[in-house]
Short mmCIF file of C-alpha atoms and ligand atoms in Angstrom, two decimals:
data_model
loop_
_atom_site.label_atom_id
_atom_site.label_comp_id
_atom_site.label_asym_id
_atom_site.label_seq_id
_atom_site.Cartn_x
_atom_site.Cartn_y
_atom_site.Cartn_z
CA MET A 218 60.35 8.51 -1.58
CA ARG A 219 59.53 6.44 -4.68
CA ILE A 220 58.27 8.95 -7.27
CA LEU A 221 56.84 7.97 -10.65
CA ILE A 222 57.09 10.74 -13.25
CA LEU A 223 54.63 10.29 -16.12
CA GLY A 224 55.69 12.29 -19.19
CA GLY A 225 59.31 12.22 -17.97
CA ASP A 226 60.77 13.03 -21.40
CA GLY A 227 58.93 16.38 -21.65
CA TYR A 228 59.85 20.02 -21.00
CA LEU A 229 58.78 19.83 -17.34
CA GLY A 230 58.96 16.04 -16.82
CA TRP A 231 62.68 15.68 -17.58
CA ALA A 232 63.56 18.67 -15.39
CA THR A 233 61.40 17.22 -12.58
CA SER A 234 62.93 13.74 -12.87
CA MET A 235 66.45 15.15 -12.38
CA TYR A 236 65.28 17.51 -9.60
CA PHE A 237 63.80 14.70 -7.47
CA SER A 238 66.67 12.31 -8.25
CA ARG A 239 69.23 14.86 -7.04
CA ARG A 240 67.27 15.28 -3.81
CA GLY A 241 67.62 11.63 -2.90
CA HIS A 242 64.31 10.24 -4.17
CA GLU A 243 63.97 7.04 -6.18
CA VAL A 244 62.69 8.22 -9.58
CA HIS A 245 61.13 6.27 -12.44
CA ALA A 246 60.16 8.11 -15.66
CA VAL A 247 57.60 6.96 -18.25
CA ASP A 248 57.09 8.44 -21.72
CA ASN A 249 55.98 7.35 -25.20
CA TYR A 250 57.73 10.25 -27.04
CA LEU A 251 54.42 11.71 -28.19
CA ARG A 252 55.87 15.20 -27.99
CA ARG A 253 58.79 14.26 -30.23
CA ARG A 254 56.45 12.60 -32.76
CA MET A 255 54.12 15.61 -32.90
CA HIS A 256 57.14 17.78 -33.76
CA GLU A 257 58.06 15.39 -36.59
CA GLU A 258 54.47 15.65 -37.82
CA ASN A 259 54.77 19.45 -37.95
CA GLY A 260 58.35 19.89 -39.16
CA THR A 261 59.41 21.55 -35.91
CA ASP A 262 61.93 20.71 -33.18
CA SER A 263 63.19 21.72 -29.76
CA LEU A 264 65.55 24.71 -29.80
CA THR A 265 67.79 22.85 -27.37
CA PRO A 266 69.48 19.68 -28.70
CA ILE A 267 68.05 17.00 -26.40
CA LEU A 268 69.45 13.46 -26.41
CA PRO A 269 67.49 10.99 -28.63
CA ASP A 270 65.59 9.05 -25.94
CA LEU A 271 65.02 8.58 -22.21
CA PRO A 272 67.57 5.74 -21.75
CA SER A 273 70.34 8.00 -23.21
CA ARG A 274 69.22 10.85 -20.96
CA ALA A 275 69.24 8.55 -17.89
CA ARG A 276 72.74 7.30 -18.86
CA ALA A 277 74.03 10.87 -19.16
CA TRP A 278 72.48 11.67 -15.75
CA LYS A 279 74.26 8.66 -14.22
CA GLU A 280 77.60 9.70 -15.77
CA VAL A 281 77.30 13.27 -14.49
CA THR A 282 75.85 12.64 -11.01
CA GLY A 283 76.24 8.90 -10.29
CA LEU A 284 72.46 8.75 -9.71
CA GLU A 285 69.93 6.41 -11.34
CA ILE A 286 66.67 7.38 -13.05
CA GLY A 287 64.59 4.33 -14.02
CA VAL A 288 62.91 4.44 -17.42
CA THR A 289 59.89 2.86 -19.13
CA GLU A 290 59.11 3.68 -22.76
CA GLY A 291 55.39 3.26 -23.36
CA ASP A 292 51.91 4.70 -23.72
CA LEU A 293 49.72 5.56 -20.73
CA GLN A 294 46.71 4.61 -22.85
CA ASP A 295 48.02 1.02 -22.66
CA TRP A 296 46.46 -0.45 -19.49
CA GLY A 297 48.94 -3.35 -19.45
CA LEU A 298 51.86 -0.95 -19.36
CA VAL A 299 50.40 1.29 -16.65
CA GLU A 300 49.42 -1.70 -14.51
CA ARG A 301 52.91 -3.25 -14.83
CA VAL A 302 54.83 -0.05 -14.03
CA VAL A 303 52.70 0.74 -10.98
CA ARG A 304 52.82 -2.88 -9.73
CA GLU A 305 56.61 -3.17 -10.11
CA PHE A 306 57.67 0.32 -8.95
CA GLU A 307 55.03 0.73 -6.19
CA PRO A 308 55.16 4.55 -6.23
CA GLU A 309 54.40 6.59 -3.14
CA ALA A 310 53.78 9.64 -5.34
CA ILE A 311 52.83 9.86 -9.02
CA VAL A 312 53.58 13.15 -10.77
CA HIS A 313 51.45 13.10 -13.91
CA TYR A 314 52.64 15.35 -16.75
CA GLY A 315 52.02 12.73 -19.46
CA GLU A 316 49.43 14.42 -21.67
CA MET A 317 49.13 16.28 -24.97
CA PRO A 318 49.65 19.87 -23.73
CA SER A 319 49.06 22.18 -26.72
CA ALA A 320 45.83 24.17 -27.17
CA PRO A 321 46.51 24.94 -30.87
CA TYR A 322 47.36 21.27 -31.67
CA SER A 323 44.00 20.22 -30.21
CA MET A 324 42.23 22.74 -32.48
CA ILE A 325 43.79 21.67 -35.83
CA ASP A 326 40.85 19.47 -36.84
CA ARG A 327 38.55 16.68 -35.64
CA ASP A 328 41.30 14.04 -35.54
CA HIS A 329 43.56 16.18 -33.35
CA ALA A 330 40.71 17.10 -30.99
CA VAL A 331 39.65 13.47 -30.60
CA PHE A 332 43.24 12.33 -30.15
CA THR A 333 43.91 14.98 -27.48
CA GLN A 334 40.89 14.10 -25.38
CA THR A 335 41.34 10.34 -25.79
CA ASN A 336 45.05 10.45 -24.95
CA ASN A 337 44.61 12.67 -21.93
CA VAL A 338 41.40 11.28 -20.45
CA VAL A 339 42.13 7.58 -21.05
CA GLY A 340 45.74 7.87 -19.79
CA THR A 341 44.57 9.52 -16.58
CA LEU A 342 41.75 6.98 -16.10
CA ASN A 343 44.32 4.17 -16.39
CA VAL A 344 46.46 5.85 -13.74
CA LEU A 345 43.45 6.20 -11.41
CA PHE A 346 42.47 2.54 -11.81
CA ALA A 347 46.08 1.40 -11.25
CA MET A 348 46.24 3.48 -8.08
CA ALA A 349 42.91 2.15 -6.77
CA GLU A 350 43.90 -1.47 -7.43
CA LEU A 351 47.59 -1.44 -6.53
CA VAL A 352 48.70 1.60 -4.50
CA PRO A 353 45.58 3.14 -2.90
CA ASP A 354 47.66 5.15 -0.40
CA ALA A 355 49.85 6.77 -3.08
CA HIS A 356 49.42 10.45 -3.87
CA LEU A 357 48.55 11.62 -7.39
CA VAL A 358 50.03 15.01 -8.27
CA LYS A 359 48.30 15.84 -11.53
CA LEU A 360 49.17 18.74 -13.80
CA GLY A 361 45.98 20.60 -14.63
CA THR A 362 45.81 24.12 -16.00
CA MET A 363 44.58 27.58 -15.06
CA GLY A 364 42.92 27.47 -18.49
CA GLU A 365 40.27 25.15 -17.02
CA TYR A 366 38.64 28.22 -15.45
CA GLY A 367 38.85 30.46 -18.53
CA THR A 368 38.38 34.18 -17.92
CA PRO A 369 35.15 34.65 -15.91
CA ASN A 370 34.10 38.13 -14.83
CA ILE A 371 34.56 37.21 -11.14
CA ASP A 372 37.59 36.33 -8.99
CA ILE A 373 38.89 32.79 -9.61
CA GLU A 374 39.20 30.67 -6.46
CA GLU A 375 41.48 27.66 -5.90
CA GLY A 376 39.31 24.84 -7.19
CA PHE A 377 36.15 25.41 -5.13
CA ILE A 378 33.68 28.22 -4.49
CA GLU A 379 31.01 28.67 -1.82
CA ILE A 380 27.66 29.15 -3.56
CA HIS A 381 24.48 30.48 -1.91
CA HIS A 382 21.43 29.54 -3.92
CA LYS A 383 17.75 29.93 -2.99
CA GLY A 384 18.43 29.90 0.72
CA ARG A 385 20.89 26.99 0.70
CA SER A 386 24.67 26.92 0.34
CA ASP A 387 27.43 24.49 -0.60
CA VAL A 388 31.14 24.47 -1.50
CA LEU A 389 31.29 23.27 -5.11
CA PRO A 390 33.88 22.97 -7.89
CA PHE A 391 34.59 26.39 -9.42
CA PRO A 392 32.79 26.78 -12.79
CA LYS A 393 34.88 25.87 -15.85
CA LEU A 394 34.99 27.84 -19.12
CA ALA A 395 37.91 26.24 -20.94
CA GLY A 396 39.21 27.80 -24.17
CA SER A 397 40.27 24.80 -26.31
CA PHE A 398 39.65 21.07 -26.66
CA TYR A 399 43.01 20.60 -24.90
CA HIS A 400 42.00 22.75 -21.92
CA LEU A 401 38.69 20.86 -21.85
CA SER A 402 40.57 17.54 -21.59
CA LYS A 403 41.98 18.83 -18.30
CA VAL A 404 38.47 19.72 -17.09
CA HIS A 405 37.36 16.15 -17.83
CA ASP A 406 40.44 14.82 -15.98
CA SER A 407 39.67 16.99 -12.96
CA HIS A 408 36.14 15.60 -12.72
CA ASN A 409 37.42 12.01 -13.03
CA ILE A 410 40.11 12.53 -10.38
CA HIS A 411 37.69 14.22 -7.97
CA PHE A 412 35.25 11.32 -8.48
CA ALA A 413 37.98 8.69 -7.85
CA CYS A 414 38.87 10.42 -4.58
CA ARG A 415 35.21 10.44 -3.55
CA ILE A 416 34.43 6.81 -4.40
CA TRP A 417 37.73 5.03 -3.72
CA GLY A 418 39.30 7.31 -1.12
CA LEU A 419 42.32 8.13 -3.31
CA ARG A 420 44.36 11.23 -2.47
CA ALA A 421 45.13 13.73 -5.23
CA THR A 422 46.42 17.23 -5.83
CA ASP A 423 45.29 18.93 -9.05
CA LEU A 424 47.86 21.61 -9.88
CA ASN A 425 46.11 24.19 -12.02
CA GLN A 426 49.27 25.56 -13.51
CA GLY A 427 49.66 28.83 -15.41
CA VAL A 428 51.95 29.34 -18.41
CA VAL A 429 55.52 28.23 -17.65
CA TYR A 430 58.61 30.07 -18.95
CA GLY A 431 62.33 29.44 -18.61
CA ILE A 432 64.97 27.25 -20.13
CA GLU A 433 67.39 26.27 -17.37
CA THR A 434 67.27 24.61 -13.96
CA GLU A 435 70.08 23.82 -11.51
CA GLU A 436 70.22 20.30 -12.96
CA THR A 437 70.13 21.19 -16.68
CA LYS A 438 73.12 23.47 -16.07
CA LEU A 439 75.30 20.57 -14.84
CA ASP A 440 76.05 19.31 -18.38
CA GLU A 441 74.90 20.21 -21.91
CA ARG A 442 73.51 16.68 -22.39
CA LEU A 443 71.04 17.33 -19.54
CA VAL A 444 69.19 20.24 -21.22
CA THR A 445 65.44 20.05 -21.24
CA ARG A 446 63.43 20.64 -24.42
CA PHE A 447 62.46 24.20 -25.36
CA ASP A 448 59.81 25.03 -27.95
CA TYR A 449 58.97 28.30 -29.65
CA ASP A 450 56.84 27.27 -32.67
CA GLU A 451 53.17 28.26 -33.02
CA LEU A 452 51.85 24.90 -31.78
CA PHE A 453 54.09 24.09 -28.83
CA GLY A 454 55.77 27.36 -27.84
CA THR A 455 54.08 29.33 -25.05
CA ALA A 456 53.74 33.11 -24.91
CA LEU A 457 56.76 34.35 -22.94
CA ASN A 458 59.13 31.64 -24.22
CA ARG A 459 58.12 32.57 -27.77
CA PHE A 460 58.60 36.31 -27.19
CA CYS A 461 62.11 35.77 -25.79
CA LEU A 462 63.14 33.64 -28.76
CA GLN A 463 61.54 36.12 -31.17
CA ALA A 464 63.59 38.94 -29.57
CA VAL A 465 66.81 36.94 -30.03
CA ILE A 466 66.22 36.35 -33.75
CA GLY A 467 64.72 39.81 -34.44
CA HIS A 468 61.19 38.53 -35.19
CA PRO A 469 58.42 41.00 -34.17
CA LEU A 470 56.76 39.91 -30.91
CA THR A 471 53.50 38.23 -31.92
CA ALA A 472 50.79 39.72 -29.67
CA TYR A 473 47.52 38.06 -30.72
CA GLY A 474 44.64 40.50 -31.20
CA LYS A 475 44.42 43.43 -28.78
CA GLY A 476 46.90 41.81 -26.36
CA GLY A 477 44.82 42.35 -23.23
CA GLN A 478 44.63 38.56 -22.61
CA THR A 479 45.79 38.07 -19.02
CA ARG A 480 47.10 34.79 -17.63
CA GLY A 481 49.08 33.48 -14.64
CA TYR A 482 52.79 32.79 -15.32
CA LEU A 483 55.60 31.05 -13.45
CA ASN A 484 59.24 30.19 -13.92
CA ILE A 485 60.18 26.55 -14.56
CA LEU A 486 62.16 26.69 -11.27
CA ASP A 487 58.88 27.37 -9.48
CA THR A 488 57.15 24.46 -11.23
CA LEU A 489 59.80 22.24 -9.62
CA GLN A 490 59.36 23.88 -6.22
CA CYS A 491 55.54 23.66 -6.38
CA VAL A 492 55.50 20.01 -7.40
CA GLU A 493 57.97 19.20 -4.62
CA LEU A 494 55.83 21.08 -2.05
CA ALA A 495 52.76 19.14 -3.20
CA VAL A 496 54.60 15.80 -3.03
CA LEU A 497 56.08 16.45 0.42
CA ASN A 498 52.73 17.60 1.87
CA PRO A 499 50.20 14.97 0.73
CA PRO A 500 46.44 15.31 1.21
CA THR A 501 44.51 13.03 3.54
CA GLU A 502 42.75 9.83 2.42
CA GLY A 503 39.89 10.67 0.04
CA GLU A 504 40.95 14.31 -0.27
CA TYR A 505 40.95 15.99 -3.68
CA ARG A 506 42.60 19.40 -3.45
CA VAL A 507 43.34 22.03 -6.07
CA PHE A 508 46.24 24.50 -6.04
CA ASN A 509 46.45 27.37 -8.51
CA GLN A 510 50.08 27.13 -9.54
CA PHE A 511 51.42 30.45 -10.82
CA THR A 512 53.29 33.36 -9.27
CA GLU A 513 52.36 36.47 -11.30
CA GLN A 514 49.68 37.69 -13.70
CA PHE A 515 50.50 39.56 -16.92
CA SER A 516 48.66 40.66 -20.00
CA ILE A 517 50.23 39.86 -23.38
CA ASN A 518 50.91 43.59 -23.92
CA GLU A 519 52.71 43.79 -20.56
CA LEU A 520 54.84 40.75 -21.40
CA ALA A 521 55.73 42.14 -24.82
CA GLU A 522 56.79 45.43 -23.21
CA ILE A 523 58.93 43.65 -20.58
CA VAL A 524 60.67 41.57 -23.27
CA ARG A 525 61.16 44.61 -25.53
CA GLU A 526 62.83 46.50 -22.68
CA ALA A 527 65.04 43.55 -21.64
CA ALA A 528 66.04 43.13 -25.29
CA ARG A 529 67.01 46.81 -25.49
CA HIS A 530 69.33 46.38 -22.46
CA HIS A 531 70.80 43.34 -24.15
CA GLY A 532 71.53 45.30 -27.34
CA LEU A 533 68.65 43.80 -29.35
CA THR A 534 65.97 45.81 -31.13
CA VAL A 535 62.50 44.26 -31.37
CA GLU A 536 58.94 45.61 -31.39
CA PRO A 537 55.57 43.98 -30.66
CA VAL A 538 53.06 43.62 -33.52
CA HIS A 539 49.36 42.93 -33.11
CA VAL A 540 48.62 40.00 -35.41
CA GLU A 541 45.08 38.75 -36.12
CA ASN A 542 44.13 36.50 -33.20
CA PRO A 543 43.98 32.86 -34.41
CA ARG A 544 42.07 31.93 -31.23
CA VAL A 545 38.58 32.70 -30.01
CA GLU A 546 39.14 34.30 -26.60
CA LEU A 547 38.41 37.55 -24.75
CA GLU A 548 41.11 40.11 -25.57
CA GLU A 549 40.14 42.54 -22.80
CA HIS A 550 38.78 41.10 -19.58
CA TYR A 551 38.81 41.03 -15.78
CA TYR A 552 41.31 38.55 -14.29
CA ASN A 553 42.08 37.99 -10.64
CA ALA A 554 42.96 34.43 -9.59
CA ALA A 555 43.71 33.29 -6.03
CA HIS A 556 47.07 31.55 -5.59
CA THR A 557 47.88 31.38 -1.90
CA LYS A 558 47.89 27.66 -1.09
CA LEU A 559 51.39 26.95 -2.43
CA LEU A 560 52.71 30.14 -0.83
CA ASP A 561 51.25 28.89 2.47
CA LEU A 562 53.23 25.64 2.01
CA GLY A 563 56.45 27.66 1.63
CA LEU A 564 56.80 28.54 -2.08
CA ARG A 565 59.43 31.24 -2.63
CA PRO A 566 58.73 32.60 -6.14
CA HIS A 567 61.35 33.50 -8.73
CA LEU A 568 59.65 36.61 -10.11
CA LEU A 569 60.05 37.78 -13.69
CA SER A 570 62.85 40.30 -14.08
CA GLU A 571 64.92 41.73 -16.91
CA THR A 572 67.96 39.86 -15.54
CA LEU A 573 66.07 36.59 -15.77
CA ILE A 574 64.95 37.32 -19.34
CA GLU A 575 68.47 38.32 -20.34
CA SER A 576 69.79 35.00 -18.97
CA MET A 577 67.23 33.24 -21.22
CA PHE A 578 68.49 35.31 -24.19
CA SER A 579 72.04 34.10 -23.52
CA VAL A 580 71.06 30.42 -23.65
CA MET A 581 68.95 31.00 -26.78
CA GLU A 582 71.82 32.76 -28.52
CA ARG A 583 73.87 29.57 -28.09
CA TYR A 584 71.31 27.55 -30.07
CA LYS A 585 69.79 30.13 -32.42
CA HIS A 586 71.30 28.41 -35.49
CA ARG A 587 68.69 25.64 -34.82
CA VAL A 588 65.64 27.96 -35.16
CA ILE A 589 63.09 27.06 -37.87
CA PRO A 590 61.77 30.59 -38.60
CA ASP A 591 58.80 29.67 -40.81
CA ARG A 592 57.11 27.81 -37.94
CA ILE A 593 56.77 30.87 -35.69
CA ASP A 594 53.77 32.77 -37.08
CA PRO A 595 50.35 31.41 -36.09
CA ARG A 596 48.54 29.20 -38.64
CA THR A 597 46.13 27.17 -36.52
CA ARG A 598 42.77 28.92 -36.22
CA TRP A 599 40.07 28.08 -33.70
CA ARG A 600 37.46 28.61 -36.43
CA GLY A 601 39.55 26.75 -39.04
CA VAL A 602 36.97 24.00 -39.36
CA LEU A 603 34.24 26.53 -40.23
CA ARG A 604 36.43 28.28 -42.81
CA GLU A 605 37.25 24.98 -44.52
CA ARG A 606 33.55 24.13 -44.69
CA ALA A 607 32.70 27.54 -46.17
CA ALA A 608 35.43 27.11 -48.82
CA ARG A 609 34.00 23.76 -50.00
P1 NAD B 369 55.51 18.09 -22.80
O1 NAD B 369 54.73 17.72 -24.01
O2 NAD B 369 56.91 18.56 -23.01
O3 NAD B 369 55.49 16.89 -21.75
C1 NAD B 369 54.51 15.90 -21.72
C2 NAD B 369 55.18 14.56 -21.94
O4 NAD B 369 54.20 13.53 -21.82
C3 NAD B 369 55.80 14.44 -23.34
O5 NAD B 369 57.15 14.05 -23.26
C4 NAD B 369 54.94 13.38 -24.02
O6 NAD B 369 55.68 12.58 -24.93
C5 NAD B 369 54.41 12.59 -22.83
N1 NAD B 369 53.12 11.93 -23.11
C6 NAD B 369 51.99 12.47 -23.61
N2 NAD B 369 51.03 11.55 -23.74
C7 NAD B 369 51.56 10.38 -23.31
C8 NAD B 369 51.07 9.06 -23.20
N3 NAD B 369 49.84 8.74 -23.60
N4 NAD B 369 51.89 8.11 -22.70
C9 NAD B 369 53.15 8.40 -22.30
N5 NAD B 369 53.67 9.64 -22.37
C10 NAD B 369 52.88 10.62 -22.87
O7 NAD B 369 54.66 19.22 -22.04
P2 NAD B 369 55.06 20.13 -20.78
O8 NAD B 369 55.08 21.55 -21.23
O9 NAD B 369 56.24 19.55 -20.09
O10 NAD B 369 53.79 19.94 -19.88
C11 NAD B 369 53.71 18.89 -18.93
C12 NAD B 369 52.31 18.89 -18.32
O11 NAD B 369 52.06 20.13 -17.66
C13 NAD B 369 51.20 18.68 -19.33
O12 NAD B 369 50.20 17.87 -18.77
C14 NAD B 369 50.68 20.09 -19.55
O13 NAD B 369 49.33 20.07 -19.93
C15 NAD B 369 50.87 20.70 -18.18
N6 NAD B 369 51.05 22.17 -18.21
C16 NAD B 369 52.10 22.71 -18.91
C17 NAD B 369 52.26 24.10 -18.91
C18 NAD B 369 53.37 24.77 -19.67
O14 NAD B 369 53.33 26.01 -19.80
N7 NAD B 369 54.37 24.05 -20.16
C19 NAD B 369 51.36 24.91 -18.19
C20 NAD B 369 50.31 24.30 -17.49
C21 NAD B 369 50.17 22.93 -17.50
N1 USQ B 370 49.60 34.40 -27.23
C1 USQ B 370 49.99 35.53 -27.94
N2 USQ B 370 51.05 35.40 -28.79
C2 USQ B 370 51.74 34.24 -28.95
C3 USQ B 370 51.35 33.10 -28.21
C4 USQ B 370 50.26 33.21 -27.36
O1 USQ B 370 49.40 36.60 -27.82
O2 USQ B 370 52.68 34.20 -29.75
C5 USQ B 370 48.49 34.50 -26.28
C6 USQ B 370 47.34 33.51 -26.52
O3 USQ B 370 46.42 34.02 -27.45
C7 USQ B 370 46.78 33.33 -25.13
C8 USQ B 370 47.98 33.54 -24.22
O4 USQ B 370 48.99 34.16 -25.00
O5 USQ B 370 45.87 34.37 -24.85
C9 USQ B 370 48.54 32.23 -23.65
O6 USQ B 370 48.85 31.37 -24.74
P1 USQ B 370 50.00 30.26 -24.60
O7 USQ B 370 50.18 29.63 -25.94
O8 USQ B 370 51.19 30.84 -23.94
O9 USQ B 370 49.35 29.29 -23.53
P2 USQ B 370 48.14 28.29 -23.63
O10 USQ B 370 47.70 28.03 -25.00
O11 USQ B 370 47.10 28.76 -22.66
O12 USQ B 370 48.80 26.94 -23.11
C10 USQ B 370 49.96 26.91 -22.26
C11 USQ B 370 50.47 25.48 -22.25
C12 USQ B 370 49.38 24.58 -21.67
C13 USQ B 370 48.96 25.09 -20.32
C14 USQ B 370 48.57 26.57 -20.37
C15 USQ B 370 48.39 27.19 -19.00
O13 USQ B 370 50.81 25.07 -23.57
O14 USQ B 370 49.89 23.24 -21.56
O15 USQ B 370 47.86 24.36 -19.86
O16 USQ B 370 49.64 27.31 -20.97
S1 USQ B 370 47.07 28.38 -18.99
O17 USQ B 370 47.32 29.36 -20.04
O18 USQ B 370 47.06 28.97 -17.68
O19 USQ B 370 45.86 27.64 -19.30
#
């Protein structure tokens, strides 16, 4: 199958490009290096030493496996670029990771919020228009987020909920209570994608993914040059990845607030499996479907305890600390989210275990000389704008 990977230089996008290439698909990756530039802006960097650009990564892939990954360097906000890539490559599936993915980055200030929503919403609109005009039968596999739903006091369904209201009923999109301007950009995308399916008959799968952890895949292990990026700083690192790195360097595990925040989590290996299952089982014409893509739920306190225990087995001593929560979010809440649709398609989850965490420690120990320790503690506050105003 011809598969276009948007955001192919990223943590998940590079791993996905290699995964599909190795399974015999024709892969073309697009990226504008936004993630690398945001790290330069913040004085941070990937723990793993990734090659300098996509062409070098594709060359290394060819040397190691003999397989080709096509590359386009460019911005999805540029209609000319999106139109050209889609016209020339004629994808049968488009896996869209190419967005600004950090909640804290989107909350820095007005400029970062506006940039996040413009980048994400305009890029996705361009992809939808290119599909409608050039490849209307292609399948869009779009990375959304479980954070679109927030933490409502009822069970979370997979995209839609049956509502009975004043004697009538309908199946409608599940209510959204996103927790950052980034998460809201995904809500806006979801509405636009759903609308494009309804009016143009496009087919799309919105993967509402939980928090991903992990550092290696079968393909990254083939050669050191094939590593994917791995971030642990306050803006781009995610909870479990950060805790593992913190354990390795002896930094207290940074549980924000009371630590009762519960989210869905999955291993990077399962991201690959889920995206493949979505691609190989496309929806029908005009169908917009939503899969909740995670395998297990944990609270922050549970994660910290699991990492502390795995660290102890590994000969490392580390303790959780409750730091002031930089975010505005519920710290104790009900959370029960459905996630059966990918299991029904055949997903076989890699569940979190101490062995798995210890294998992450081993990779991190190899690169720990690259850690920038003063970028770990949280600085970006959800109410930062209000505090700055009060100080003036
Ligand atoms: P990432 O930042 O490593 O990957 C995204 C890639 O897209 C980057 O390489 C970036 O340079 C590129 N990009 C961004 N805007 C672009 C544009 N306008 N034009 C071209 N390229 C652009 O992030 P990731 O962790 O790999 O996440 C991939 C996707 O999955 C994102 O959409 C993210 O929101 C979503 N997601 C990630 C997680 C997670 O825990 N990592 C969880 C849920 C959802
Ligand atoms: N948290 C801590 N300590 C930390 C880091 C985070 O307690 O050191 C807490 C946060 O307060 C939050 C939870 O952990 O309650 C998750 O935070 P996160 O940074 O791991 O994840 P989040 O900001 O939600 O974003 C990440 C990805 C994003 C994706 C999302 C999936 O960066 O791209 O959309 O996970 S989800 O969380 O399901 O929305």
